[in-house]
Structures are given as C-alpha cells and as structure tokens.
Amino acid sequence: MSVTAVGSLVAHGVGTCPGCGLEIAFRSVVNALGRRTIVVIPPGCAAVFSGYGRQTAVRIPGFQGNLGSTAAYASGIRAGLDAQGKHDVTVLGFAGDGATVDIGWQALSGALERGDRIMYVCYDNEGYMNTGGQASGSTTSGAVTTTTPGGKMGGGKDMLRLVAAHGIPYAATASVGYVDDLVLKANRARDCGGPAYLHVHTPCPTGWGFGPDLTVEMARLAVRSLSFNLVEVDRGRWRLTFRVRDRVPVSEYICRQRRFRHLPDEEVERMQAGVTAAYAALEKMCAG
C-alpha cells in the first residue's frame, strides 16, 4: 500500500472518478473514527478502497462481502469482537444507496431492530453508479438514468425516517459539502453506544453530468436549495443541524446537471413546491 498522506488511514491515488464525492466522505469518516475500526464494503464504487487481490487502500482491517449483506456482515463481526471482549473496536458498514436503500435494506433493518452496535454509513450518489448509472430507490424524481431514460417517476425513499423508526440511539444526514458537520456526526455515531446510521449526500460528476471541479459546490447547492437537508435524530429528538439562511431556487441546483436538462418549467416548479413544503414540515418537527 502506498500512503502519501501522513497520518491518514486512506491512501492517495485511489481509482475513484475525478471529483468523486464518495472519496471525500470515505476519507472523512474513516479518519474520524481512527485505527480501532473494521470496515465492511460491498461491491460498488467504494470497492476501490477495499482493493483488489492483495492490495488495499486503507490502513484498517476490512472485508468485502456481497451487495446486499453489509449490515449482516457487520453484525457478525460485532458479535465476534464482543465474544473476545474487544468492545472498543468500531464496526463500520460503508455502502452506497443501491446497497442500502434497495438491496441491503432487509439486512440493515434487521441489524437495527436487534440493536446490534454497528455504525452504518450510506453514501448517497443517487444511483448504481459503478455499473452504468441505473436508478435506485434514492434517485431524485425526474432524473434521467440508464433505467429511467424519460426521467424517474416518483420520489426517493426517506431513509432517515425509516431508520429512525427503529428507535436507534443516533441517526443523521450529512453532506460532503459540509465536512466539519460530517466529521462531528461520525464521532457522535461512533460513541452513541448502539446502532448508528449516517446518510451522506455525495454528488457524482460522472452519473449526474457536471464538471468534476464542482462536486463540493453541487453538494452545498443541494443543501441551500433545500433538496437535501442536514438533520440528526439523537435518541428520538429531531434537530436541524444546519438552518439554511441563504436559500437558492431548486433551478439553480438542477440546471447544472445533465440528468435534469429535459425537465419543463412546470416540473421544476413542482419540485420547488415539494422541497419548500418538506422543509417547512421538517422545521415544525424539529421545533416540537
């Protein structure tokens, strides 16, 4: 392994696409959790970190399983560590939205229901990006993908509500546009004493169709346009962790992405009304 970043647990030169939002999320989370961590990664974009053959890009133990069982593998590793009295090791599942929102949901729900003390991060690039950019259960309504060439019908799943409904100690959303907030939440998730879930928005230049130098800007526009909100649920208490003071219209966010260029003005107006109403409802929930 060639590690050029002094002190980093993740090597430079990893083969992600230029401008990959996932890479920012992975480096931030793993370095925040520290060496006493074991990571489980399924086949997907993040597999470039677990590596090929005898090579790896991380300085912590890791395991690559199948696409739908990240949480189940993590639960098994947790049980093995507990049996050995190694309670100070964090077991991290790190999977994309396809392997979480769709294929891996049953394994994740089971782990959360059992109260298995694992930390699970879903990096959400809104599609199955490493196999050509198919739609997932997290893809935004109206987006063109290889399986929705006319634009996706229907919206994405609200994973934070679904996960929080299991009554776990900690769940949150985060964004690679706000790394300090992401790192803070990773630390809280690690230390919460039970199952923890982070849903991290990671814009994808390749799949969404924008320049690789715009990833962080795109992530911030998603938050500022209310298209992705930063929230945490700490032992049942909902809290907005970033109140948007300088809102921008949804059009400013989506007009820079190839996948939305076909949308007529009335559809953009519908999207604007949807995110505005959703944010108002979220503010009300967090105030109560």
Short mmCIF file of C-alpha atoms in Angstrom, two decimals:
data_model
loop_
_atom_site.label_atom_id
_atom_site.label_comp_id
_atom_site.label_asym_id
_atom_site.label_seq_id
_atom_site.Cartn_x
_atom_site.Cartn_y
_atom_site.Cartn_z
CA MET A 1 0.00 0.00 0.00
CA SER A 2 1.30 3.44 -0.89
CA VAL A 3 0.25 6.04 1.65
CA THR A 4 1.38 9.58 0.91
CA ALA A 5 -0.84 11.43 3.35
CA VAL A 6 0.95 11.47 6.68
CA GLY A 7 -1.39 10.31 9.41
CA SER A 8 -4.20 9.42 7.02
CA LEU A 9 -5.75 5.96 7.14
CA VAL A 10 -6.59 6.12 3.42
CA ALA A 11 -4.01 6.14 0.62
CA HIS A 12 -3.77 8.74 -2.09
CA GLY A 13 -4.09 7.64 -5.70
CA VAL A 14 -7.33 5.71 -5.22
CA GLY A 15 -9.08 4.94 -8.52
CA THR A 16 -12.31 6.83 -7.97
CA CYS A 17 -13.69 9.01 -10.77
CA PRO A 18 -12.36 12.61 -10.86
CA GLY A 19 -14.30 14.75 -8.41
CA CYS A 20 -15.95 11.76 -6.70
CA GLY A 21 -17.99 12.85 -3.68
CA LEU A 22 -17.74 9.38 -2.18
CA GLU A 23 -13.98 9.77 -1.78
CA ILE A 24 -14.44 12.86 0.41
CA ALA A 25 -16.98 11.01 2.54
CA PHE A 26 -14.86 7.88 2.95
CA ARG A 27 -11.67 9.73 3.89
CA SER A 28 -13.53 11.98 6.33
CA VAL A 29 -15.37 9.18 8.12
CA VAL A 30 -12.52 6.67 8.34
CA ASN A 31 -10.00 9.24 9.54
CA ALA A 32 -12.51 10.49 12.11
CA LEU A 33 -13.17 7.01 13.50
CA GLY A 34 -9.49 6.11 13.81
CA ARG A 35 -7.46 2.91 13.74
CA ARG A 36 -9.71 0.88 16.06
CA THR A 37 -12.14 0.37 13.21
CA ILE A 38 -13.08 -2.55 10.94
CA VAL A 39 -14.82 -1.60 7.70
CA VAL A 40 -17.23 -3.69 5.63
CA ILE A 41 -17.63 -2.60 2.00
CA PRO A 42 -19.83 -4.28 -0.62
CA PRO A 43 -19.12 -4.35 -4.36
CA GLY A 44 -19.78 -0.84 -5.63
CA CYS A 45 -17.96 2.45 -6.07
CA ALA A 46 -16.37 2.16 -2.60
CA ALA A 47 -14.79 -1.18 -3.52
CA VAL A 48 -11.82 0.77 -4.86
CA PHE A 49 -10.90 1.37 -1.21
CA SER A 50 -11.09 -2.27 -0.14
CA GLY A 51 -8.86 -3.00 -3.13
CA TYR A 52 -8.05 -5.89 -5.44
CA GLY A 53 -6.27 -9.12 -4.59
CA ARG A 54 -3.55 -8.46 -2.00
CA GLN A 55 -3.74 -4.67 -2.36
CA THR A 56 -5.80 -2.25 -0.31
CA ALA A 57 -6.11 1.50 0.09
CA VAL A 58 -6.83 1.59 3.82
CA ARG A 59 -4.72 1.10 6.94
CA ILE A 60 -7.51 -0.58 8.90
CA PRO A 61 -8.87 -4.13 8.65
CA GLY A 62 -11.63 -4.53 6.12
CA PHE A 63 -13.88 -7.03 4.42
CA GLN A 64 -15.74 -7.02 1.11
CA GLY A 65 -18.91 -9.06 1.07
CA ASN A 66 -21.82 -9.19 -1.33
CA LEU A 67 -24.04 -6.30 -2.33
CA GLY A 68 -26.99 -6.94 -0.06
CA SER A 69 -25.47 -8.05 3.24
CA THR A 70 -23.21 -5.28 4.53
CA ALA A 71 -25.18 -4.86 7.76
CA ALA A 72 -25.35 -8.63 8.32
CA TYR A 73 -21.58 -8.99 7.93
CA ALA A 74 -21.04 -6.05 10.28
CA SER A 75 -23.34 -7.63 12.87
CA GLY A 76 -21.40 -10.90 12.70
CA ILE A 77 -18.07 -9.13 13.14
CA ARG A 78 -19.53 -7.17 16.09
CA ALA A 79 -20.66 -10.40 17.76
CA GLY A 80 -17.23 -11.95 17.27
CA LEU A 81 -15.44 -8.94 18.73
CA ASP A 82 -17.79 -8.81 21.72
CA ALA A 83 -17.20 -12.50 22.38
CA GLN A 84 -13.48 -11.71 22.56
CA GLY A 85 -14.03 -8.73 24.83
CA LYS A 86 -12.94 -6.24 22.16
CA HIS A 87 -15.67 -3.71 22.81
CA ASP A 88 -13.59 -0.67 21.81
CA VAL A 89 -13.45 -1.55 18.11
CA THR A 90 -15.90 0.29 15.82
CA VAL A 91 -17.51 -1.89 13.15
CA LEU A 92 -18.34 0.27 10.16
CA GLY A 93 -20.58 -0.71 7.25
CA PHE A 94 -19.93 1.62 4.30
CA ALA A 95 -22.27 1.13 1.34
CA GLY A 96 -23.93 3.10 -1.41
CA ASP A 97 -27.61 3.87 -1.81
CA GLY A 98 -28.21 0.88 -4.06
CA ALA A 99 -26.70 -1.49 -1.49
CA THR A 100 -28.60 0.22 1.32
CA VAL A 101 -31.87 1.75 0.21
CA ASP A 102 -32.71 -1.14 -2.11
CA ILE A 103 -30.83 -4.44 -1.95
CA GLY A 104 -29.42 -4.19 1.56
CA TRP A 105 -32.45 -2.80 3.36
CA GLN A 106 -33.59 -6.07 4.93
CA ALA A 107 -30.16 -6.75 6.43
CA LEU A 108 -29.88 -3.20 7.72
CA SER A 109 -33.39 -3.18 9.20
CA GLY A 110 -32.70 -6.48 10.96
CA ALA A 111 -29.46 -5.21 12.49
CA LEU A 112 -31.15 -2.04 13.73
CA GLU A 113 -34.09 -3.99 15.14
CA ARG A 114 -31.76 -6.29 17.06
CA GLY A 115 -29.83 -3.34 18.45
CA ASP A 116 -26.50 -4.54 17.07
CA ARG A 117 -23.83 -2.00 17.98
CA ILE A 118 -22.64 -1.22 14.47
CA MET A 119 -22.16 2.04 12.62
CA TYR A 120 -23.58 2.17 9.11
CA VAL A 121 -22.81 4.85 6.52
CA CYS A 122 -24.81 5.11 3.31
CA TYR A 123 -23.06 7.28 0.73
CA ASP A 124 -25.87 8.53 -1.44
CA ASN A 125 -24.92 9.33 -5.05
CA GLU A 126 -28.50 8.62 -6.12
CA GLY A 127 -27.89 5.61 -8.32
CA TYR A 128 -25.99 2.42 -9.09
CA MET A 129 -23.11 4.43 -10.45
CA ASN A 130 -20.39 1.79 -10.78
CA THR A 131 -22.46 -0.33 -13.18
CA GLY A 132 -23.62 2.35 -15.56
CA GLY A 133 -25.85 4.70 -13.59
CA GLN A 134 -29.12 2.88 -13.08
CA ALA A 135 -31.82 4.42 -10.88
CA SER A 136 -32.02 3.45 -7.22
CA GLY A 137 -34.62 3.97 -4.53
CA SER A 138 -32.77 7.16 -3.67
CA THR A 139 -32.76 8.73 -7.15
CA THR A 140 -34.47 12.11 -7.28
CA SER A 141 -37.77 12.34 -9.12
CA GLY A 142 -37.37 13.43 -12.73
CA ALA A 143 -33.72 12.41 -13.06
CA VAL A 144 -32.63 10.66 -16.25
CA THR A 145 -30.73 7.42 -15.63
CA THR A 146 -29.95 4.42 -17.82
CA THR A 147 -33.09 2.69 -16.50
CA THR A 148 -35.26 5.83 -16.45
CA PRO A 149 -34.43 7.43 -19.83
CA GLY A 150 -37.54 9.60 -19.68
CA GLY A 151 -36.92 10.73 -16.10
CA LYS A 152 -37.65 8.82 -12.89
CA MET A 153 -41.27 8.62 -11.84
CA GLY A 154 -41.89 9.08 -8.12
CA GLY A 155 -39.57 10.29 -5.39
CA GLY A 156 -36.84 8.63 -3.35
CA LYS A 157 -37.23 6.87 0.00
CA ASP A 158 -36.87 8.96 3.16
CA MET A 159 -34.18 6.84 4.78
CA LEU A 160 -33.75 8.98 7.87
CA ARG A 161 -37.39 8.49 8.86
CA LEU A 162 -37.25 4.77 8.07
CA VAL A 163 -34.11 4.24 10.10
CA ALA A 164 -35.21 6.47 12.99
CA ALA A 165 -38.44 4.47 13.24
CA HIS A 166 -36.35 1.58 14.61
CA GLY A 167 -35.68 3.63 17.73
CA ILE A 168 -31.89 3.51 17.44
CA PRO A 169 -29.76 5.91 19.54
CA TYR A 170 -28.41 8.01 16.67
CA ALA A 171 -29.19 8.72 13.02
CA ALA A 172 -28.27 11.70 10.88
CA THR A 173 -27.86 13.10 7.40
CA ALA A 174 -24.65 14.76 6.26
CA SER A 175 -23.05 16.17 3.13
CA VAL A 176 -19.58 16.27 1.62
CA GLY A 177 -20.19 19.99 1.17
CA TYR A 178 -20.04 20.41 4.96
CA VAL A 179 -17.19 18.18 6.11
CA ASP A 180 -16.91 19.60 9.64
CA ASP A 181 -20.54 18.67 10.25
CA LEU A 182 -19.94 15.21 8.74
CA VAL A 183 -16.95 14.53 10.99
CA LEU A 184 -18.83 15.71 14.08
CA LYS A 185 -21.70 13.35 13.29
CA ALA A 186 -19.34 10.44 12.61
CA ASN A 187 -17.87 10.89 16.08
CA ARG A 188 -21.32 11.05 17.67
CA ALA A 189 -22.38 7.92 15.79
CA ARG A 190 -19.30 6.03 16.97
CA ASP A 191 -19.85 6.99 20.60
CA CYS A 192 -23.65 6.58 20.86
CA GLY A 193 -23.48 3.11 22.43
CA GLY A 194 -25.76 1.33 19.96
CA PRO A 195 -26.68 1.11 16.29
CA ALA A 196 -25.96 4.32 14.40
CA TYR A 197 -26.73 5.42 10.86
CA LEU A 198 -25.34 8.25 8.69
CA HIS A 199 -26.83 9.12 5.31
CA VAL A 200 -24.21 11.14 3.43
CA HIS A 201 -25.04 13.04 0.24
CA THR A 202 -22.23 12.51 -2.27
CA PRO A 203 -22.73 14.19 -5.67
CA CYS A 204 -21.48 12.13 -8.63
CA PRO A 205 -19.97 14.10 -11.56
CA THR A 206 -19.99 11.06 -13.84
CA GLY A 207 -23.58 9.97 -13.26
CA TRP A 208 -25.16 13.39 -12.78
CA GLY A 209 -23.33 15.16 -15.58
CA PHE A 210 -21.43 18.10 -14.11
CA GLY A 211 -17.77 19.11 -14.01
CA PRO A 212 -15.51 17.26 -11.53
CA ASP A 213 -14.37 20.57 -10.07
CA LEU A 214 -17.94 21.36 -8.92
CA THR A 215 -18.59 18.49 -6.51
CA VAL A 216 -18.40 20.46 -3.27
CA GLU A 217 -20.29 23.38 -4.81
CA MET A 218 -23.00 20.98 -6.01
CA ALA A 219 -23.27 19.43 -2.54
CA ARG A 220 -23.72 22.86 -0.97
CA LEU A 221 -26.30 23.87 -3.58
CA ALA A 222 -28.29 20.74 -2.71
CA VAL A 223 -28.48 21.93 0.89
CA ARG A 224 -29.04 25.61 0.11
CA SER A 225 -31.87 24.75 -2.31
CA LEU A 226 -33.49 22.51 0.39
CA SER A 227 -33.07 19.50 -1.89
CA PHE A 228 -31.03 17.73 0.83
CA ASN A 229 -31.38 18.70 4.49
CA LEU A 230 -28.88 18.29 7.34
CA VAL A 231 -30.62 16.71 10.32
CA GLU A 232 -29.86 14.43 13.25
CA VAL A 233 -32.08 12.24 15.41
CA ASP A 234 -30.39 11.83 18.79
CA ARG A 235 -32.32 9.36 21.00
CA GLY A 236 -35.57 10.32 19.33
CA ARG A 237 -35.02 14.07 19.33
CA TRP A 238 -35.03 15.58 15.84
CA ARG A 239 -32.80 18.57 15.20
CA LEU A 240 -31.87 20.60 12.14
CA THR A 241 -28.10 20.87 12.32
CA PHE A 242 -27.88 23.47 9.55
CA ARG A 243 -30.58 26.08 9.11
CA VAL A 244 -30.47 27.47 5.60
CA ARG A 245 -30.20 31.26 5.70
CA ASP A 246 -29.21 31.89 2.08
CA ARG A 247 -31.68 29.80 0.11
CA VAL A 248 -31.36 29.40 -3.63
CA PRO A 249 -34.04 28.14 -6.02
CA VAL A 250 -34.05 24.47 -6.94
CA SER A 251 -33.46 25.52 -10.54
CA GLU A 252 -30.02 26.83 -9.62
CA TYR A 253 -29.10 23.39 -8.30
CA ILE A 254 -30.51 21.19 -11.05
CA CYS A 255 -29.71 23.38 -14.07
CA ARG A 256 -26.04 22.42 -13.72
CA GLN A 257 -26.77 18.69 -14.03
CA ARG A 258 -27.24 16.91 -17.34
CA ARG A 259 -29.76 14.48 -15.85
CA PHE A 260 -32.36 17.25 -15.32
CA ARG A 261 -31.94 19.24 -18.54
CA HIS A 262 -35.09 17.74 -20.12
CA LEU A 263 -37.43 18.99 -17.40
CA PRO A 264 -40.07 21.56 -18.42
CA ASP A 265 -40.57 24.67 -16.33
CA GLU A 266 -43.76 23.34 -14.73
CA GLU A 267 -41.93 20.27 -13.46
CA VAL A 268 -39.19 22.44 -11.92
CA GLU A 269 -41.91 24.50 -10.23
CA ARG A 270 -43.42 21.29 -8.84
CA MET A 271 -40.03 20.29 -7.45
CA GLN A 272 -39.65 23.71 -5.86
CA ALA A 273 -43.03 23.43 -4.17
CA GLY A 274 -42.16 19.95 -2.93
CA VAL A 275 -38.86 20.82 -1.27
CA THR A 276 -40.27 24.01 0.26
CA ALA A 277 -43.17 22.11 1.83
CA ALA A 278 -40.90 19.31 3.03
CA TYR A 279 -38.51 21.75 4.70
CA ALA A 280 -41.38 23.55 6.43
CA ALA A 281 -42.62 20.22 7.79
CA LEU A 282 -39.12 19.34 8.94
CA GLU A 283 -38.73 22.65 10.74
CA LYS A 284 -42.00 22.00 12.53
CA MET A 285 -40.92 18.50 13.53
CA CYS A 286 -37.57 19.74 14.86
CA ALA A 287 -39.22 22.55 16.80
CA GLY A 288 -41.52 20.15 18.63
#
